[in-house]
Amino acid sequence: MARPDKAAAVAELTDLFRESNAAVLTEYRGLTVAQLKQLRRSLSGNATFAVVKNTLTAIAAKEAGVEGLDAALAGPSAIAFITGDPVEAAKGLRDFAKANPQLVIKAGVLDGRPLTAADITKLADLESREVLLAKAAGVFKASLYQAAYLFTAPASQAVRTIDALREKQASQEVAA
């Protein structure tokens, strides 16, 4: 029979898995408490970083319907439960891992799909949501401008042709 404190920990982890839209599993071996505090501060707003027990995490992930983390649950593990922008959180983890090589990104889950460490790095290399939305808006605006130009082109060409005919007629009348 499970102890109440372990059952509560599994329930809490299950809730975190269900509430977050992404989770990144890391290994924190060799990091100091001050460094972990700095990492938590850099992720605040987008994610919560929690040190977890592997067995309890595997049970909680299974209960939440999250697959793909079982193979990476070895050694001292911590998970970043991402509730905000996954790209920003992935950038924060990648940048912290560059500055502190002791933090190893092992695996992750994004919208129910498992991610490898390479996938998380690719996610971190993406531009932020706002920048991507601005680029998409620019593309839409440019295509609308081009469509408006195409619709007005025949009318303006007709006006230029009529003006050329008038000038030609005027020059013929003066010559005659």
mmCIF file with all atom_site columns, C-alpha atoms in Angstrom:
data_model
loop_
_atom_site.group_PDB
_atom_site.id
_atom_site.type_symbol
_atom_site.label_atom_id
_atom_site.label_alt_id
_atom_site.label_comp_id
_atom_site.label_asym_id
_atom_site.label_entity_id
_atom_site.label_seq_id
_atom_site.pdbx_PDB_ins_code
_atom_site.Cartn_x
_atom_site.Cartn_y
_atom_site.Cartn_z
_atom_site.occupancy
_atom_site.B_iso_or_equiv
_atom_site.pdbx_formal_charge
_atom_site.auth_seq_id
_atom_site.auth_comp_id
_atom_site.auth_asym_id
_atom_site.auth_atom_id
_atom_site.pdbx_PDB_model_num
ATOM 1   C CA . MET A 1 1   ? 0.000  0.000  0.000   1.00 0.00 ? 1   MET A CA 1
ATOM 2   C CA . ALA A 1 2   ? 1.352  3.437  -0.931  1.00 0.00 ? 2   ALA A CA 1
ATOM 3   C CA . ARG A 1 3   ? 2.346  5.887  1.739   1.00 0.00 ? 3   ARG A CA 1
ATOM 4   C CA . PRO A 1 4   ? 0.201  9.036  1.899   1.00 0.00 ? 4   PRO A CA 1
ATOM 5   C CA . ASP A 1 5   ? 3.130  11.383 1.233   1.00 0.00 ? 5   ASP A CA 1
ATOM 6   C CA . LYS A 1 6   ? 4.119  9.461  -1.915  1.00 0.00 ? 6   LYS A CA 1
ATOM 7   C CA . ALA A 1 7   ? 0.490  9.332  -3.095  1.00 0.00 ? 7   ALA A CA 1
ATOM 8   C CA . ALA A 1 8   ? 0.264  13.101 -2.618  1.00 0.00 ? 8   ALA A CA 1
ATOM 9   C CA . ALA A 1 9   ? 3.515  13.624 -4.560  1.00 0.00 ? 9   ALA A CA 1
ATOM 10  C CA . VAL A 1 10  ? 2.219  11.474 -7.432  1.00 0.00 ? 10  VAL A CA 1
ATOM 11  C CA . ALA A 1 11  ? -1.084 13.388 -7.436  1.00 0.00 ? 11  ALA A CA 1
ATOM 12  C CA . GLU A 1 12  ? 0.765  16.719 -7.520  1.00 0.00 ? 12  GLU A CA 1
ATOM 13  C CA . LEU A 1 13  ? 3.028  15.595 -10.377 1.00 0.00 ? 13  LEU A CA 1
ATOM 14  C CA . THR A 1 14  ? 0.021  14.238 -12.280 1.00 0.00 ? 14  THR A CA 1
ATOM 15  C CA . ASP A 1 15  ? -1.703 17.619 -11.944 1.00 0.00 ? 15  ASP A CA 1
ATOM 16  C CA . LEU A 1 16  ? 1.431  19.400 -13.140 1.00 0.00 ? 16  LEU A CA 1
ATOM 17  C CA . PHE A 1 17  ? 1.646  17.130 -16.189 1.00 0.00 ? 17  PHE A CA 1
ATOM 18  C CA . ARG A 1 18  ? -2.020 17.740 -17.017 1.00 0.00 ? 18  ARG A CA 1
ATOM 19  C CA . GLU A 1 19  ? -1.902 21.527 -16.517 1.00 0.00 ? 19  GLU A CA 1
ATOM 20  C CA . SER A 1 20  ? 1.275  22.120 -18.501 1.00 0.00 ? 20  SER A CA 1
ATOM 21  C CA . ASN A 1 21  ? 1.412  22.134 -22.281 1.00 0.00 ? 21  ASN A CA 1
ATOM 22  C CA . ALA A 1 22  ? 5.028  20.926 -22.278 1.00 0.00 ? 22  ALA A CA 1
ATOM 23  C CA . ALA A 1 23  ? 7.561  19.379 -19.923 1.00 0.00 ? 23  ALA A CA 1
ATOM 24  C CA . VAL A 1 24  ? 11.350 19.139 -20.214 1.00 0.00 ? 24  VAL A CA 1
ATOM 25  C CA . LEU A 1 25  ? 13.244 16.477 -18.278 1.00 0.00 ? 25  LEU A CA 1
ATOM 26  C CA . THR A 1 26  ? 16.747 17.478 -17.174 1.00 0.00 ? 26  THR A CA 1
ATOM 27  C CA . GLU A 1 27  ? 19.601 16.116 -15.099 1.00 0.00 ? 27  GLU A CA 1
ATOM 28  C CA . TYR A 1 28  ? 20.924 18.584 -12.555 1.00 0.00 ? 28  TYR A CA 1
ATOM 29  C CA . ARG A 1 29  ? 23.884 16.634 -11.132 1.00 0.00 ? 29  ARG A CA 1
ATOM 30  C CA . GLY A 1 30  ? 26.634 19.036 -10.050 1.00 0.00 ? 30  GLY A CA 1
ATOM 31  C CA . LEU A 1 31  ? 24.536 22.193 -9.852  1.00 0.00 ? 31  LEU A CA 1
ATOM 32  C CA . THR A 1 32  ? 24.555 24.168 -6.638  1.00 0.00 ? 32  THR A CA 1
ATOM 33  C CA . VAL A 1 33  ? 21.446 25.360 -4.840  1.00 0.00 ? 33  VAL A CA 1
ATOM 34  C CA . ALA A 1 34  ? 22.236 28.925 -5.933  1.00 0.00 ? 34  ALA A CA 1
ATOM 35  C CA . GLN A 1 35  ? 22.434 27.844 -9.568  1.00 0.00 ? 35  GLN A CA 1
ATOM 36  C CA . LEU A 1 36  ? 19.101 25.989 -9.310  1.00 0.00 ? 36  LEU A CA 1
ATOM 37  C CA . LYS A 1 37  ? 17.579 29.096 -7.764  1.00 0.00 ? 37  LYS A CA 1
ATOM 38  C CA . GLN A 1 38  ? 18.923 31.188 -10.646 1.00 0.00 ? 38  GLN A CA 1
ATOM 39  C CA . LEU A 1 39  ? 17.447 28.703 -13.149 1.00 0.00 ? 39  LEU A CA 1
ATOM 40  C CA . ARG A 1 40  ? 14.055 28.809 -11.430 1.00 0.00 ? 40  ARG A CA 1
ATOM 41  C CA . ARG A 1 41  ? 14.144 32.612 -11.525 1.00 0.00 ? 41  ARG A CA 1
ATOM 42  C CA . SER A 1 42  ? 15.006 32.658 -15.238 1.00 0.00 ? 42  SER A CA 1
ATOM 43  C CA . LEU A 1 43  ? 12.111 30.293 -16.006 1.00 0.00 ? 43  LEU A CA 1
ATOM 44  C CA . SER A 1 44  ? 9.521  32.020 -13.825 1.00 0.00 ? 44  SER A CA 1
ATOM 45  C CA . GLY A 1 45  ? 6.444  33.079 -15.721 1.00 0.00 ? 45  GLY A CA 1
ATOM 46  C CA . ASN A 1 46  ? 6.854  30.379 -18.370 1.00 0.00 ? 46  ASN A CA 1
ATOM 47  C CA . ALA A 1 47  ? 7.670  27.279 -16.346 1.00 0.00 ? 47  ALA A CA 1
ATOM 48  C CA . THR A 1 48  ? 8.095  25.697 -12.939 1.00 0.00 ? 48  THR A CA 1
ATOM 49  C CA . PHE A 1 49  ? 11.276 23.757 -12.299 1.00 0.00 ? 49  PHE A CA 1
ATOM 50  C CA . ALA A 1 50  ? 10.965 20.901 -9.807  1.00 0.00 ? 50  ALA A CA 1
ATOM 51  C CA . VAL A 1 51  ? 13.347 18.196 -8.639  1.00 0.00 ? 51  VAL A CA 1
ATOM 52  C CA . VAL A 1 52  ? 11.496 14.891 -8.890  1.00 0.00 ? 52  VAL A CA 1
ATOM 53  C CA . LYS A 1 53  ? 11.837 11.251 -7.942  1.00 0.00 ? 53  LYS A CA 1
ATOM 54  C CA . ASN A 1 54  ? 12.048 9.009  -11.014 1.00 0.00 ? 54  ASN A CA 1
ATOM 55  C CA . THR A 1 55  ? 9.674  6.270  -9.845  1.00 0.00 ? 55  THR A CA 1
ATOM 56  C CA . LEU A 1 56  ? 6.991  8.698  -8.729  1.00 0.00 ? 56  LEU A CA 1
ATOM 57  C CA . THR A 1 57  ? 7.386  10.705 -11.942 1.00 0.00 ? 57  THR A CA 1
ATOM 58  C CA . ALA A 1 58  ? 6.963  7.580  -14.076 1.00 0.00 ? 58  ALA A CA 1
ATOM 59  C CA . ILE A 1 59  ? 3.742  6.728  -12.217 1.00 0.00 ? 59  ILE A CA 1
ATOM 60  C CA . ALA A 1 60  ? 2.437  10.308 -12.500 1.00 0.00 ? 60  ALA A CA 1
ATOM 61  C CA . ALA A 1 61  ? 3.282  10.496 -16.214 1.00 0.00 ? 61  ALA A CA 1
ATOM 62  C CA . LYS A 1 62  ? 1.446  7.242  -16.846 1.00 0.00 ? 62  LYS A CA 1
ATOM 63  C CA . GLU A 1 63  ? -1.614 8.493  -14.920 1.00 0.00 ? 63  GLU A CA 1
ATOM 64  C CA . ALA A 1 64  ? -1.566 11.798 -16.868 1.00 0.00 ? 64  ALA A CA 1
ATOM 65  C CA . GLY A 1 65  ? -1.285 9.963  -20.198 1.00 0.00 ? 65  GLY A CA 1
ATOM 66  C CA . VAL A 1 66  ? 2.212  11.285 -20.949 1.00 0.00 ? 66  VAL A CA 1
ATOM 67  C CA . GLU A 1 67  ? 4.475  8.870  -22.806 1.00 0.00 ? 67  GLU A CA 1
ATOM 68  C CA . GLY A 1 68  ? 8.102  9.017  -23.854 1.00 0.00 ? 68  GLY A CA 1
ATOM 69  C CA . LEU A 1 69  ? 9.794  9.976  -20.586 1.00 0.00 ? 69  LEU A CA 1
ATOM 70  C CA . ASP A 1 70  ? 10.313 6.489  -19.107 1.00 0.00 ? 70  ASP A CA 1
ATOM 71  C CA . ALA A 1 71  ? 13.620 5.818  -20.885 1.00 0.00 ? 71  ALA A CA 1
ATOM 72  C CA . ALA A 1 72  ? 15.108 9.141  -19.740 1.00 0.00 ? 72  ALA A CA 1
ATOM 73  C CA . LEU A 1 73  ? 14.119 8.755  -16.084 1.00 0.00 ? 73  LEU A CA 1
ATOM 74  C CA . ALA A 1 74  ? 17.527 7.730  -14.730 1.00 0.00 ? 74  ALA A CA 1
ATOM 75  C CA . GLY A 1 75  ? 19.846 9.559  -12.378 1.00 0.00 ? 75  GLY A CA 1
ATOM 76  C CA . PRO A 1 76  ? 18.970 12.774 -10.561 1.00 0.00 ? 76  PRO A CA 1
ATOM 77  C CA . SER A 1 77  ? 16.073 14.288 -12.474 1.00 0.00 ? 77  SER A CA 1
ATOM 78  C CA . ALA A 1 78  ? 14.274 17.601 -12.518 1.00 0.00 ? 78  ALA A CA 1
ATOM 79  C CA . ILE A 1 79  ? 11.409 18.655 -14.741 1.00 0.00 ? 79  ILE A CA 1
ATOM 80  C CA . ALA A 1 80  ? 10.484 22.055 -16.114 1.00 0.00 ? 80  ALA A CA 1
ATOM 81  C CA . PHE A 1 81  ? 6.680  22.082 -16.365 1.00 0.00 ? 81  PHE A CA 1
ATOM 82  C CA . ILE A 1 82  ? 5.951  24.698 -19.036 1.00 0.00 ? 82  ILE A CA 1
ATOM 83  C CA . THR A 1 83  ? 2.655  26.560 -18.859 1.00 0.00 ? 83  THR A CA 1
ATOM 84  C CA . GLY A 1 84  ? 3.658  29.592 -20.929 1.00 0.00 ? 84  GLY A CA 1
ATOM 85  C CA . ASP A 1 85  ? 5.441  29.838 -24.264 1.00 0.00 ? 85  ASP A CA 1
ATOM 86  C CA . PRO A 1 86  ? 7.387  26.582 -24.837 1.00 0.00 ? 86  PRO A CA 1
ATOM 87  C CA . VAL A 1 87  ? 9.903  28.356 -27.081 1.00 0.00 ? 87  VAL A CA 1
ATOM 88  C CA . GLU A 1 88  ? 10.830 30.889 -24.387 1.00 0.00 ? 88  GLU A CA 1
ATOM 89  C CA . ALA A 1 89  ? 11.199 28.171 -21.742 1.00 0.00 ? 89  ALA A CA 1
ATOM 90  C CA . ALA A 1 90  ? 13.313 26.023 -24.097 1.00 0.00 ? 90  ALA A CA 1
ATOM 91  C CA . LYS A 1 91  ? 15.523 29.054 -24.796 1.00 0.00 ? 91  LYS A CA 1
ATOM 92  C CA . GLY A 1 92  ? 15.904 29.674 -21.074 1.00 0.00 ? 92  GLY A CA 1
ATOM 93  C CA . LEU A 1 93  ? 16.923 26.056 -20.442 1.00 0.00 ? 93  LEU A CA 1
ATOM 94  C CA . ARG A 1 94  ? 19.288 25.991 -23.437 1.00 0.00 ? 94  ARG A CA 1
ATOM 95  C CA . ASP A 1 95  ? 20.981 29.243 -22.424 1.00 0.00 ? 95  ASP A CA 1
ATOM 96  C CA . PHE A 1 96  ? 21.350 28.103 -18.823 1.00 0.00 ? 96  PHE A CA 1
ATOM 97  C CA . ALA A 1 97  ? 22.764 24.749 -19.993 1.00 0.00 ? 97  ALA A CA 1
ATOM 98  C CA . LYS A 1 98  ? 25.331 26.598 -22.140 1.00 0.00 ? 98  LYS A CA 1
ATOM 99  C CA . ALA A 1 99  ? 26.440 28.666 -19.157 1.00 0.00 ? 99  ALA A CA 1
ATOM 100 C CA . ASN A 1 100 ? 26.289 25.682 -16.775 1.00 0.00 ? 100 ASN A CA 1
ATOM 101 C CA . PRO A 1 101 ? 27.239 22.456 -18.579 1.00 0.00 ? 101 PRO A CA 1
ATOM 102 C CA . GLN A 1 102 ? 26.202 20.400 -15.524 1.00 0.00 ? 102 GLN A CA 1
ATOM 103 C CA . LEU A 1 103 ? 22.546 20.854 -16.566 1.00 0.00 ? 103 LEU A CA 1
ATOM 104 C CA . VAL A 1 104 ? 21.767 18.185 -19.150 1.00 0.00 ? 104 VAL A CA 1
ATOM 105 C CA . ILE A 1 105 ? 18.537 18.289 -21.130 1.00 0.00 ? 105 ILE A CA 1
ATOM 106 C CA . LYS A 1 106 ? 17.451 14.662 -21.550 1.00 0.00 ? 106 LYS A CA 1
ATOM 107 C CA . ALA A 1 107 ? 13.959 14.587 -23.058 1.00 0.00 ? 107 ALA A CA 1
ATOM 108 C CA . GLY A 1 108 ? 10.621 16.301 -23.098 1.00 0.00 ? 108 GLY A CA 1
ATOM 109 C CA . VAL A 1 109 ? 6.977  16.263 -24.065 1.00 0.00 ? 109 VAL A CA 1
ATOM 110 C CA . LEU A 1 110 ? 5.134  18.902 -26.103 1.00 0.00 ? 110 LEU A CA 1
ATOM 111 C CA . ASP A 1 111 ? 1.360  18.630 -26.453 1.00 0.00 ? 111 ASP A CA 1
ATOM 112 C CA . GLY A 1 112 ? 1.481  14.900 -25.753 1.00 0.00 ? 112 GLY A CA 1
ATOM 113 C CA . ARG A 1 113 ? 4.291  14.143 -28.213 1.00 0.00 ? 113 ARG A CA 1
ATOM 114 C CA . PRO A 1 114 ? 7.700  12.998 -26.947 1.00 0.00 ? 114 PRO A CA 1
ATOM 115 C CA . LEU A 1 115 ? 10.729 15.167 -27.725 1.00 0.00 ? 115 LEU A CA 1
ATOM 116 C CA . THR A 1 116 ? 14.408 14.304 -27.760 1.00 0.00 ? 116 THR A CA 1
ATOM 117 C CA . ALA A 1 117 ? 17.125 16.655 -26.528 1.00 0.00 ? 117 ALA A CA 1
ATOM 118 C CA . ALA A 1 118 ? 17.804 17.618 -30.162 1.00 0.00 ? 118 ALA A CA 1
ATOM 119 C CA . ASP A 1 119 ? 14.114 18.458 -30.653 1.00 0.00 ? 119 ASP A CA 1
ATOM 120 C CA . ILE A 1 120 ? 14.204 20.735 -27.620 1.00 0.00 ? 120 ILE A CA 1
ATOM 121 C CA . THR A 1 121 ? 17.282 22.487 -29.013 1.00 0.00 ? 121 THR A CA 1
ATOM 122 C CA . LYS A 1 122 ? 15.446 22.998 -32.327 1.00 0.00 ? 122 LYS A CA 1
ATOM 123 C CA . LEU A 1 123 ? 12.479 24.376 -30.401 1.00 0.00 ? 123 LEU A CA 1
ATOM 124 C CA . ALA A 1 124 ? 14.798 26.792 -28.599 1.00 0.00 ? 124 ALA A CA 1
ATOM 125 C CA . ASP A 1 125 ? 16.226 27.949 -31.933 1.00 0.00 ? 125 ASP A CA 1
ATOM 126 C CA . LEU A 1 126 ? 12.779 29.076 -33.106 1.00 0.00 ? 126 LEU A CA 1
ATOM 127 C CA . GLU A 1 127 ? 11.871 32.714 -32.846 1.00 0.00 ? 127 GLU A CA 1
ATOM 128 C CA . SER A 1 128 ? 9.356  33.757 -30.222 1.00 0.00 ? 128 SER A CA 1
ATOM 129 C CA . ARG A 1 129 ? 5.634  33.539 -30.862 1.00 0.00 ? 129 ARG A CA 1
ATOM 130 C CA . GLU A 1 130 ? 5.303  37.313 -31.224 1.00 0.00 ? 130 GLU A CA 1
ATOM 131 C CA . VAL A 1 131 ? 8.048  37.507 -33.855 1.00 0.00 ? 131 VAL A CA 1
ATOM 132 C CA . LEU A 1 132 ? 6.531  34.633 -35.850 1.00 0.00 ? 132 LEU A CA 1
ATOM 133 C CA . LEU A 1 133 ? 3.089  36.268 -35.694 1.00 0.00 ? 133 LEU A CA 1
ATOM 134 C CA . ALA A 1 134 ? 4.562  39.584 -36.867 1.00 0.00 ? 134 ALA A CA 1
ATOM 135 C CA . LYS A 1 135 ? 6.271  37.869 -39.805 1.00 0.00 ? 135 LYS A CA 1
ATOM 136 C CA . ALA A 1 136 ? 3.031  36.105 -40.746 1.00 0.00 ? 136 ALA A CA 1
ATOM 137 C CA . ALA A 1 137 ? 1.152  39.408 -40.591 1.00 0.00 ? 137 ALA A CA 1
ATOM 138 C CA . GLY A 1 138 ? 3.782  40.984 -42.857 1.00 0.00 ? 138 GLY A CA 1
ATOM 139 C CA . VAL A 1 139 ? 3.388  38.189 -45.388 1.00 0.00 ? 139 VAL A CA 1
ATOM 140 C CA . PHE A 1 140 ? -0.407 38.581 -45.357 1.00 0.00 ? 140 PHE A CA 1
ATOM 141 C CA . LYS A 1 141 ? -0.115 42.344 -45.746 1.00 0.00 ? 141 LYS A CA 1
ATOM 142 C CA . ALA A 1 142 ? 2.281  41.979 -48.669 1.00 0.00 ? 142 ALA A CA 1
ATOM 143 C CA . SER A 1 143 ? 0.013  39.519 -50.463 1.00 0.00 ? 143 SER A CA 1
ATOM 144 C CA . LEU A 1 144 ? -2.990 41.807 -49.926 1.00 0.00 ? 144 LEU A CA 1
ATOM 145 C CA . TYR A 1 145 ? -1.014 44.739 -51.341 1.00 0.00 ? 145 TYR A CA 1
ATOM 146 C CA . GLN A 1 146 ? -0.026 42.638 -54.346 1.00 0.00 ? 146 GLN A CA 1
ATOM 147 C CA . ALA A 1 147 ? -3.656 41.596 -54.916 1.00 0.00 ? 147 ALA A CA 1
ATOM 148 C CA . ALA A 1 148 ? -4.807 45.222 -54.712 1.00 0.00 ? 148 ALA A CA 1
ATOM 149 C CA . TYR A 1 149 ? -2.130 46.196 -57.235 1.00 0.00 ? 149 TYR A CA 1
ATOM 150 C CA . LEU A 1 150 ? -3.221 43.432 -59.608 1.00 0.00 ? 150 LEU A CA 1
ATOM 151 C CA . PHE A 1 151 ? -6.849 44.564 -59.411 1.00 0.00 ? 151 PHE A CA 1
ATOM 152 C CA . THR A 1 152 ? -5.987 48.235 -60.089 1.00 0.00 ? 152 THR A CA 1
ATOM 153 C CA . ALA A 1 153 ? -3.426 47.544 -62.829 1.00 0.00 ? 153 ALA A CA 1
ATOM 154 C CA . PRO A 1 154 ? -5.896 47.080 -65.745 1.00 0.00 ? 154 PRO A CA 1
ATOM 155 C CA . ALA A 1 155 ? -7.750 50.283 -64.859 1.00 0.00 ? 155 ALA A CA 1
ATOM 156 C CA . SER A 1 156 ? -4.561 52.349 -64.639 1.00 0.00 ? 156 SER A CA 1
ATOM 157 C CA . GLN A 1 157 ? -3.294 50.813 -67.899 1.00 0.00 ? 157 GLN A CA 1
ATOM 158 C CA . ALA A 1 158 ? -6.565 51.746 -69.603 1.00 0.00 ? 158 ALA A CA 1
ATOM 159 C CA . VAL A 1 159 ? -6.219 55.345 -68.344 1.00 0.00 ? 159 VAL A CA 1
ATOM 160 C CA . ARG A 1 160 ? -2.646 55.564 -69.683 1.00 0.00 ? 160 ARG A CA 1
ATOM 161 C CA . THR A 1 161 ? -3.749 54.158 -73.058 1.00 0.00 ? 161 THR A CA 1
ATOM 162 C CA . ILE A 1 162 ? -6.604 56.685 -73.333 1.00 0.00 ? 162 ILE A CA 1
ATOM 163 C CA . ASP A 1 163 ? -4.225 59.560 -72.437 1.00 0.00 ? 163 ASP A CA 1
ATOM 164 C CA . ALA A 1 164 ? -1.774 58.373 -75.105 1.00 0.00 ? 164 ALA A CA 1
ATOM 165 C CA . LEU A 1 165 ? -4.571 58.268 -77.693 1.00 0.00 ? 165 LEU A CA 1
ATOM 166 C CA . ARG A 1 166 ? -5.685 61.804 -76.732 1.00 0.00 ? 166 ARG A CA 1
ATOM 167 C CA . GLU A 1 167 ? -2.131 63.109 -77.082 1.00 0.00 ? 167 GLU A CA 1
ATOM 168 C CA . LYS A 1 168 ? -1.763 61.369 -80.417 1.00 0.00 ? 168 LYS A CA 1
ATOM 169 C CA . GLN A 1 169 ? -5.063 62.832 -81.641 1.00 0.00 ? 169 GLN A CA 1
ATOM 170 C CA . ALA A 1 170 ? -4.091 66.292 -80.403 1.00 0.00 ? 170 ALA A CA 1
ATOM 171 C CA . SER A 1 171 ? -0.728 66.102 -82.175 1.00 0.00 ? 171 SER A CA 1
ATOM 172 C CA . GLN A 1 172 ? -2.411 64.925 -85.403 1.00 0.00 ? 172 GLN A CA 1
ATOM 173 C CA . GLU A 1 173 ? -4.904 67.809 -85.282 1.00 0.00 ? 173 GLU A CA 1
ATOM 174 C CA . VAL A 1 174 ? -2.083 70.343 -84.791 1.00 0.00 ? 174 VAL A CA 1
ATOM 175 C CA . ALA A 1 175 ? -0.104 68.798 -87.652 1.00 0.00 ? 175 ALA A CA 1
ATOM 176 C CA . ALA A 1 176 ? -3.124 68.886 -89.963 1.00 0.00 ? 176 ALA A CA 1
#
